[in-house]
Amino acid sequence: PAQPIVIHQLDGGGNANLDPAIAVVGDRGIVVWEGNHHWPRQIHAACITPDEVSDAQQISFAKYPASNPDVVFVGPEEAIVAWDHYDGSSVNLAGCRIENGTWQKPFSITGDPRIARHVDLAAYDGDVWLAWQAQSFDKHLVNRLTEQQIVLARLQGESLEMLPDWFTRINKTGAL
């Protein structure tokens, strides 16, 4: 006979819990999402197994509005979450690691005048790779399509590594 399907409903608090992402290794997983349990909107995470769901934890910086999370396992006991947040002057990427079941402090990944949004994570052989949308702007012309580019980098600790010509290989225009 078929096994019953177990459905876990995550209680993120607040009335808007959206943009979930999930990563699984073995029989464990991590779910992350944007929620408004606290203001401004924050990134929350819960660890899951076939038998239980942990309490939701806020993992983003408390003072910055955060959105668009992604998560990836780096190894059997380590995962990283990344998201974008508005820091008062621009939108940048931030991240947080979970190691051996303990969430670490969030850290900034980018910090330049461009807007960095919609990060996507991948892991290979212990390395974490990020791709995201980067755009420059002139006053209020934030969404001019000719200014939006894709950036690819590898995360080493809390710093980004990028070969000098990676950006131009991805973006044939060479903009930004």
PDB file of C-alpha atoms in Angstrom:
ATOM      1  CA  PRO A   1       0.000   0.000   0.000  1.00  0.00           C
ATOM      2  CA  ALA A   2       1.065   3.576  -0.675  1.00  0.00           C
ATOM      3  CA  GLN A   3       2.505   5.552   2.207  1.00  0.00           C
ATOM      4  CA  PRO A   4       0.429   8.524   3.333  1.00  0.00           C
ATOM      5  CA  ILE A   5       1.739  11.891   2.209  1.00  0.00           C
ATOM      6  CA  VAL A   6       2.899  14.038   5.094  1.00  0.00           C
ATOM      7  CA  ILE A   7       2.226  17.730   4.603  1.00  0.00           C
ATOM      8  CA  HIS A   8       3.889  20.223   6.906  1.00  0.00           C
ATOM      9  CA  GLN A   9       2.475  23.717   7.117  1.00  0.00           C
ATOM     10  CA  LEU A  10       5.091  26.226   8.165  1.00  0.00           C
ATOM     11  CA  ASP A  11       3.947  28.937  10.537  1.00  0.00           C
ATOM     12  CA  GLY A  12       5.962  31.996   9.651  1.00  0.00           C
ATOM     13  CA  GLY A  13       3.753  34.345  11.611  1.00  0.00           C
ATOM     14  CA  GLY A  14       2.415  37.475   9.995  1.00  0.00           C
ATOM     15  CA  ASN A  15      -0.072  37.402   7.145  1.00  0.00           C
ATOM     16  CA  ALA A  16       2.315  37.465   4.174  1.00  0.00           C
ATOM     17  CA  ASN A  17       4.710  34.531   3.762  1.00  0.00           C
ATOM     18  CA  LEU A  18       5.953  34.272   0.200  1.00  0.00           C
ATOM     19  CA  ASP A  19       8.707  33.372  -2.248  1.00  0.00           C
ATOM     20  CA  PRO A  20       9.765  30.045  -0.676  1.00  0.00           C
ATOM     21  CA  ALA A  21      12.886  28.117  -1.664  1.00  0.00           C
ATOM     22  CA  ILE A  22      13.957  24.648  -0.516  1.00  0.00           C
ATOM     23  CA  ALA A  23      17.153  22.604  -0.465  1.00  0.00           C
ATOM     24  CA  VAL A  24      17.387  18.939   0.525  1.00  0.00           C
ATOM     25  CA  VAL A  25      20.288  16.656   1.393  1.00  0.00           C
ATOM     26  CA  GLY A  26      19.555  13.078   2.446  1.00  0.00           C
ATOM     27  CA  ASP A  27      16.411  13.135   4.571  1.00  0.00           C
ATOM     28  CA  ARG A  28      16.839  16.739   5.771  1.00  0.00           C
ATOM     29  CA  GLY A  29      15.895  20.009   4.215  1.00  0.00           C
ATOM     30  CA  ILE A  30      15.781  23.741   4.742  1.00  0.00           C
ATOM     31  CA  VAL A  31      12.927  25.976   3.644  1.00  0.00           C
ATOM     32  CA  VAL A  32      13.432  29.743   3.425  1.00  0.00           C
ATOM     33  CA  TRP A  33      10.936  32.494   2.623  1.00  0.00           C
ATOM     34  CA  GLU A  34      10.141  36.171   2.895  1.00  0.00           C
ATOM     35  CA  GLY A  35       7.669  37.024   5.631  1.00  0.00           C
ATOM     36  CA  ASN A  36       6.180  39.988   7.435  1.00  0.00           C
ATOM     37  CA  HIS A  37       6.026  38.548  10.952  1.00  0.00           C
ATOM     38  CA  HIS A  38       8.314  41.453  11.884  1.00  0.00           C
ATOM     39  CA  TRP A  39       8.579  44.752  10.061  1.00  0.00           C
ATOM     40  CA  PRO A  40      10.315  45.303   7.774  1.00  0.00           C
ATOM     41  CA  ARG A  41       9.862  42.065   5.843  1.00  0.00           C
ATOM     42  CA  GLN A  42      12.534  39.542   6.722  1.00  0.00           C
ATOM     43  CA  ILE A  43      13.942  36.204   5.592  1.00  0.00           C
ATOM     44  CA  HIS A  44      12.882  33.234   7.702  1.00  0.00           C
ATOM     45  CA  ALA A  45      14.083  29.634   7.693  1.00  0.00           C
ATOM     46  CA  ALA A  46      12.924  26.281   9.031  1.00  0.00           C
ATOM     47  CA  CYS A  47      14.725  22.938   9.051  1.00  0.00           C
ATOM     48  CA  ILE A  48      12.665  19.920   8.045  1.00  0.00           C
ATOM     49  CA  THR A  49      12.889  16.153   8.323  1.00  0.00           C
ATOM     50  CA  PRO A  50      10.290  13.525   7.437  1.00  0.00           C
ATOM     51  CA  ASP A  51       9.075  13.689  11.047  1.00  0.00           C
ATOM     52  CA  GLU A  52       9.291  17.320  12.101  1.00  0.00           C
ATOM     53  CA  VAL A  53       9.616  20.971  11.189  1.00  0.00           C
ATOM     54  CA  SER A  54      11.669  23.319  13.350  1.00  0.00           C
ATOM     55  CA  ASP A  55      10.310  26.639  14.519  1.00  0.00           C
ATOM     56  CA  ALA A  56      10.757  29.425  11.994  1.00  0.00           C
ATOM     57  CA  GLN A  57      13.784  31.613  12.632  1.00  0.00           C
ATOM     58  CA  GLN A  58      14.487  35.074  11.289  1.00  0.00           C
ATOM     59  CA  ILE A  59      17.952  34.913   9.697  1.00  0.00           C
ATOM     60  CA  SER A  60      18.231  38.268   7.884  1.00  0.00           C
ATOM     61  CA  PHE A  61      19.392  41.628   9.245  1.00  0.00           C
ATOM     62  CA  ALA A  62      16.595  42.964  11.467  1.00  0.00           C
ATOM     63  CA  LYS A  63      16.766  46.568  10.248  1.00  0.00           C
ATOM     64  CA  TYR A  64      16.708  45.988   6.448  1.00  0.00           C
ATOM     65  CA  PRO A  65      13.743  44.903   4.320  1.00  0.00           C
ATOM     66  CA  ALA A  66      14.707  41.569   2.717  1.00  0.00           C
ATOM     67  CA  SER A  67      13.296  39.504  -0.156  1.00  0.00           C
ATOM     68  CA  ASN A  68      13.973  36.881  -2.843  1.00  0.00           C
ATOM     69  CA  PRO A  69      15.769  34.176  -0.803  1.00  0.00           C
ATOM     70  CA  ASP A  70      17.517  31.086  -2.114  1.00  0.00           C
ATOM     71  CA  VAL A  71      19.184  28.201  -0.253  1.00  0.00           C
ATOM     72  CA  VAL A  72      21.717  25.494  -1.087  1.00  0.00           C
ATOM     73  CA  PHE A  73      23.477  22.766   0.873  1.00  0.00           C
ATOM     74  CA  VAL A  74      27.263  23.049   0.671  1.00  0.00           C
ATOM     75  CA  GLY A  75      27.864  19.764   2.502  1.00  0.00           C
ATOM     76  CA  PRO A  76      25.910  17.377   4.706  1.00  0.00           C
ATOM     77  CA  GLU A  77      26.086  19.711   7.731  1.00  0.00           C
ATOM     78  CA  GLU A  78      26.295  23.136   6.102  1.00  0.00           C
ATOM     79  CA  ALA A  79      23.939  25.246   4.000  1.00  0.00           C
ATOM     80  CA  ILE A  80      23.879  28.861   2.924  1.00  0.00           C
ATOM     81  CA  VAL A  81      20.967  31.204   2.301  1.00  0.00           C
ATOM     82  CA  ALA A  82      21.249  34.388   0.244  1.00  0.00           C
ATOM     83  CA  TRP A  83      18.736  37.168  -0.428  1.00  0.00           C
ATOM     84  CA  ASP A  84      18.530  40.797  -1.466  1.00  0.00           C
ATOM     85  CA  HIS A  85      17.890  43.656   0.961  1.00  0.00           C
ATOM     86  CA  TYR A  86      17.489  47.410   0.836  1.00  0.00           C
ATOM     87  CA  ASP A  87      20.143  48.954   3.088  1.00  0.00           C
ATOM     88  CA  GLY A  88      18.898  52.545   2.962  1.00  0.00           C
ATOM     89  CA  SER A  89      20.789  53.583  -0.165  1.00  0.00           C
ATOM     90  CA  SER A  90      20.847  50.588  -2.510  1.00  0.00           C
ATOM     91  CA  VAL A  91      19.793  46.968  -2.845  1.00  0.00           C
ATOM     92  CA  ASN A  92      22.543  44.464  -2.077  1.00  0.00           C
ATOM     93  CA  LEU A  93      22.921  40.759  -1.407  1.00  0.00           C
ATOM     94  CA  ALA A  94      23.344  39.254   2.041  1.00  0.00           C
ATOM     95  CA  GLY A  95      23.671  35.730   3.346  1.00  0.00           C
ATOM     96  CA  CYS A  96      23.570  33.471   6.372  1.00  0.00           C
ATOM     97  CA  ARG A  97      25.051  30.016   6.996  1.00  0.00           C
ATOM     98  CA  ILE A  98      23.786  27.137   9.059  1.00  0.00           C
ATOM     99  CA  GLU A  99      26.536  24.888  10.383  1.00  0.00           C
ATOM    100  CA  ASN A 100      25.820  21.724  12.370  1.00  0.00           C
ATOM    101  CA  GLY A 101      22.270  22.914  13.054  1.00  0.00           C
ATOM    102  CA  THR A 102      23.205  26.413  14.264  1.00  0.00           C
ATOM    103  CA  TRP A 103      22.409  29.566  12.298  1.00  0.00           C
ATOM    104  CA  GLN A 104      25.323  32.003  12.125  1.00  0.00           C
ATOM    105  CA  LYS A 105      25.053  35.803  11.969  1.00  0.00           C
ATOM    106  CA  PRO A 106      23.977  37.287   8.615  1.00  0.00           C
ATOM    107  CA  PHE A 107      26.671  38.928   6.506  1.00  0.00           C
ATOM    108  CA  SER A 108      26.806  41.283   3.520  1.00  0.00           C
ATOM    109  CA  ILE A 109      27.795  39.764   0.175  1.00  0.00           C
ATOM    110  CA  THR A 110      27.664  42.818  -2.094  1.00  0.00           C
ATOM    111  CA  GLY A 111      27.910  46.495  -1.254  1.00  0.00           C
ATOM    112  CA  ASP A 112      28.284  48.654  -4.330  1.00  0.00           C
ATOM    113  CA  PRO A 113      26.025  51.340  -5.879  1.00  0.00           C
ATOM    114  CA  ARG A 114      24.402  48.899  -8.312  1.00  0.00           C
ATOM    115  CA  ILE A 115      21.155  47.207  -7.438  1.00  0.00           C
ATOM    116  CA  ALA A 116      21.755  43.481  -6.824  1.00  0.00           C
ATOM    117  CA  ARG A 117      18.622  41.308  -6.801  1.00  0.00           C
ATOM    118  CA  HIS A 118      17.200  37.854  -7.422  1.00  0.00           C
ATOM    119  CA  VAL A 119      20.161  35.736  -6.356  1.00  0.00           C
ATOM    120  CA  ASP A 120      20.327  32.080  -7.366  1.00  0.00           C
ATOM    121  CA  LEU A 121      22.660  29.660  -5.565  1.00  0.00           C
ATOM    122  CA  ALA A 122      24.387  26.438  -6.582  1.00  0.00           C
ATOM    123  CA  ALA A 123      27.032  24.315  -4.869  1.00  0.00           C
ATOM    124  CA  TYR A 124      29.674  22.067  -6.339  1.00  0.00           C
ATOM    125  CA  ASP A 125      32.523  20.307  -4.561  1.00  0.00           C
ATOM    126  CA  GLY A 126      32.228  22.546  -1.489  1.00  0.00           C
ATOM    127  CA  ASP A 127      32.081  25.802  -3.460  1.00  0.00           C
ATOM    128  CA  VAL A 128      29.054  28.098  -3.473  1.00  0.00           C
ATOM    129  CA  TRP A 129      28.244  29.831  -6.771  1.00  0.00           C
ATOM    130  CA  LEU A 130      25.947  32.825  -7.127  1.00  0.00           C
ATOM    131  CA  ALA A 131      24.235  34.368 -10.123  1.00  0.00           C
ATOM    132  CA  TRP A 132      22.187  37.540  -9.769  1.00  0.00           C
ATOM    133  CA  GLN A 133      20.704  40.519 -11.538  1.00  0.00           C
ATOM    134  CA  ALA A 134      22.778  43.693 -11.281  1.00  0.00           C
ATOM    135  CA  GLN A 135      21.685  47.022 -12.637  1.00  0.00           C
ATOM    136  CA  SER A 136      22.924  50.569 -12.559  1.00  0.00           C
ATOM    137  CA  PHE A 137      20.567  53.508 -12.562  1.00  0.00           C
ATOM    138  CA  ASP A 138      20.357  57.212 -13.153  1.00  0.00           C
ATOM    139  CA  LYS A 139      18.021  58.830 -10.647  1.00  0.00           C
ATOM    140  CA  HIS A 140      14.668  57.041 -11.048  1.00  0.00           C
ATOM    141  CA  LEU A 141      15.420  55.041 -14.192  1.00  0.00           C
ATOM    142  CA  VAL A 142      15.841  51.870 -12.181  1.00  0.00           C
ATOM    143  CA  ASN A 143      14.224  49.400 -14.570  1.00  0.00           C
ATOM    144  CA  ARG A 144      15.704  50.367 -17.926  1.00  0.00           C
ATOM    145  CA  LEU A 145      16.192  47.002 -19.578  1.00  0.00           C
ATOM    146  CA  THR A 146      19.454  48.074 -21.189  1.00  0.00           C
ATOM    147  CA  GLU A 147      20.983  48.439 -17.717  1.00  0.00           C
ATOM    148  CA  GLN A 148      20.157  45.031 -16.263  1.00  0.00           C
ATOM    149  CA  GLN A 149      22.980  42.509 -16.382  1.00  0.00           C
ATOM    150  CA  ILE A 150      23.737  39.052 -14.971  1.00  0.00           C
ATOM    151  CA  VAL A 151      26.687  38.557 -12.636  1.00  0.00           C
ATOM    152  CA  LEU A 152      28.326  35.241 -11.729  1.00  0.00           C
ATOM    153  CA  ALA A 153      30.712  34.768  -8.803  1.00  0.00           C
ATOM    154  CA  ARG A 154      31.985  32.212  -6.312  1.00  0.00           C
ATOM    155  CA  LEU A 155      31.563  32.842  -2.589  1.00  0.00           C
ATOM    156  CA  GLN A 156      34.694  32.244  -0.499  1.00  0.00           C
ATOM    157  CA  GLY A 157      33.856  32.701   3.178  1.00  0.00           C
ATOM    158  CA  GLU A 158      32.071  36.042   3.114  1.00  0.00           C
ATOM    159  CA  SER A 159      33.824  37.415   0.009  1.00  0.00           C
ATOM    160  CA  LEU A 160      33.153  37.084  -3.716  1.00  0.00           C
ATOM    161  CA  GLU A 161      35.662  35.824  -6.246  1.00  0.00           C
ATOM    162  CA  MET A 162      35.324  36.568  -9.929  1.00  0.00           C
ATOM    163  CA  LEU A 163      37.826  36.121 -12.749  1.00  0.00           C
ATOM    164  CA  PRO A 164      38.517  39.390 -14.590  1.00  0.00           C
ATOM    165  CA  ASP A 165      36.713  38.359 -17.776  1.00  0.00           C
ATOM    166  CA  TRP A 166      33.766  36.396 -16.335  1.00  0.00           C
ATOM    167  CA  PHE A 167      31.480  39.386 -16.472  1.00  0.00           C
ATOM    168  CA  THR A 168      32.244  40.242 -20.082  1.00  0.00           C
ATOM    169  CA  ARG A 169      31.902  36.618 -21.148  1.00  0.00           C
ATOM    170  CA  ILE A 170      28.364  36.546 -19.705  1.00  0.00           C
ATOM    171  CA  ASN A 171      27.415  40.097 -20.711  1.00  0.00           C
ATOM    172  CA  LYS A 172      28.502  40.628 -24.298  1.00  0.00           C
ATOM    173  CA  THR A 173      27.755  44.355 -23.996  1.00  0.00           C
ATOM    174  CA  GLY A 174      30.420  44.786 -21.295  1.00  0.00           C
ATOM    175  CA  ALA A 175      28.108  47.238 -19.496  1.00  0.00           C
ATOM    176  CA  LEU A 176      28.567  47.962 -15.802  1.00  0.00           C
TER     177      LEU A 176
END
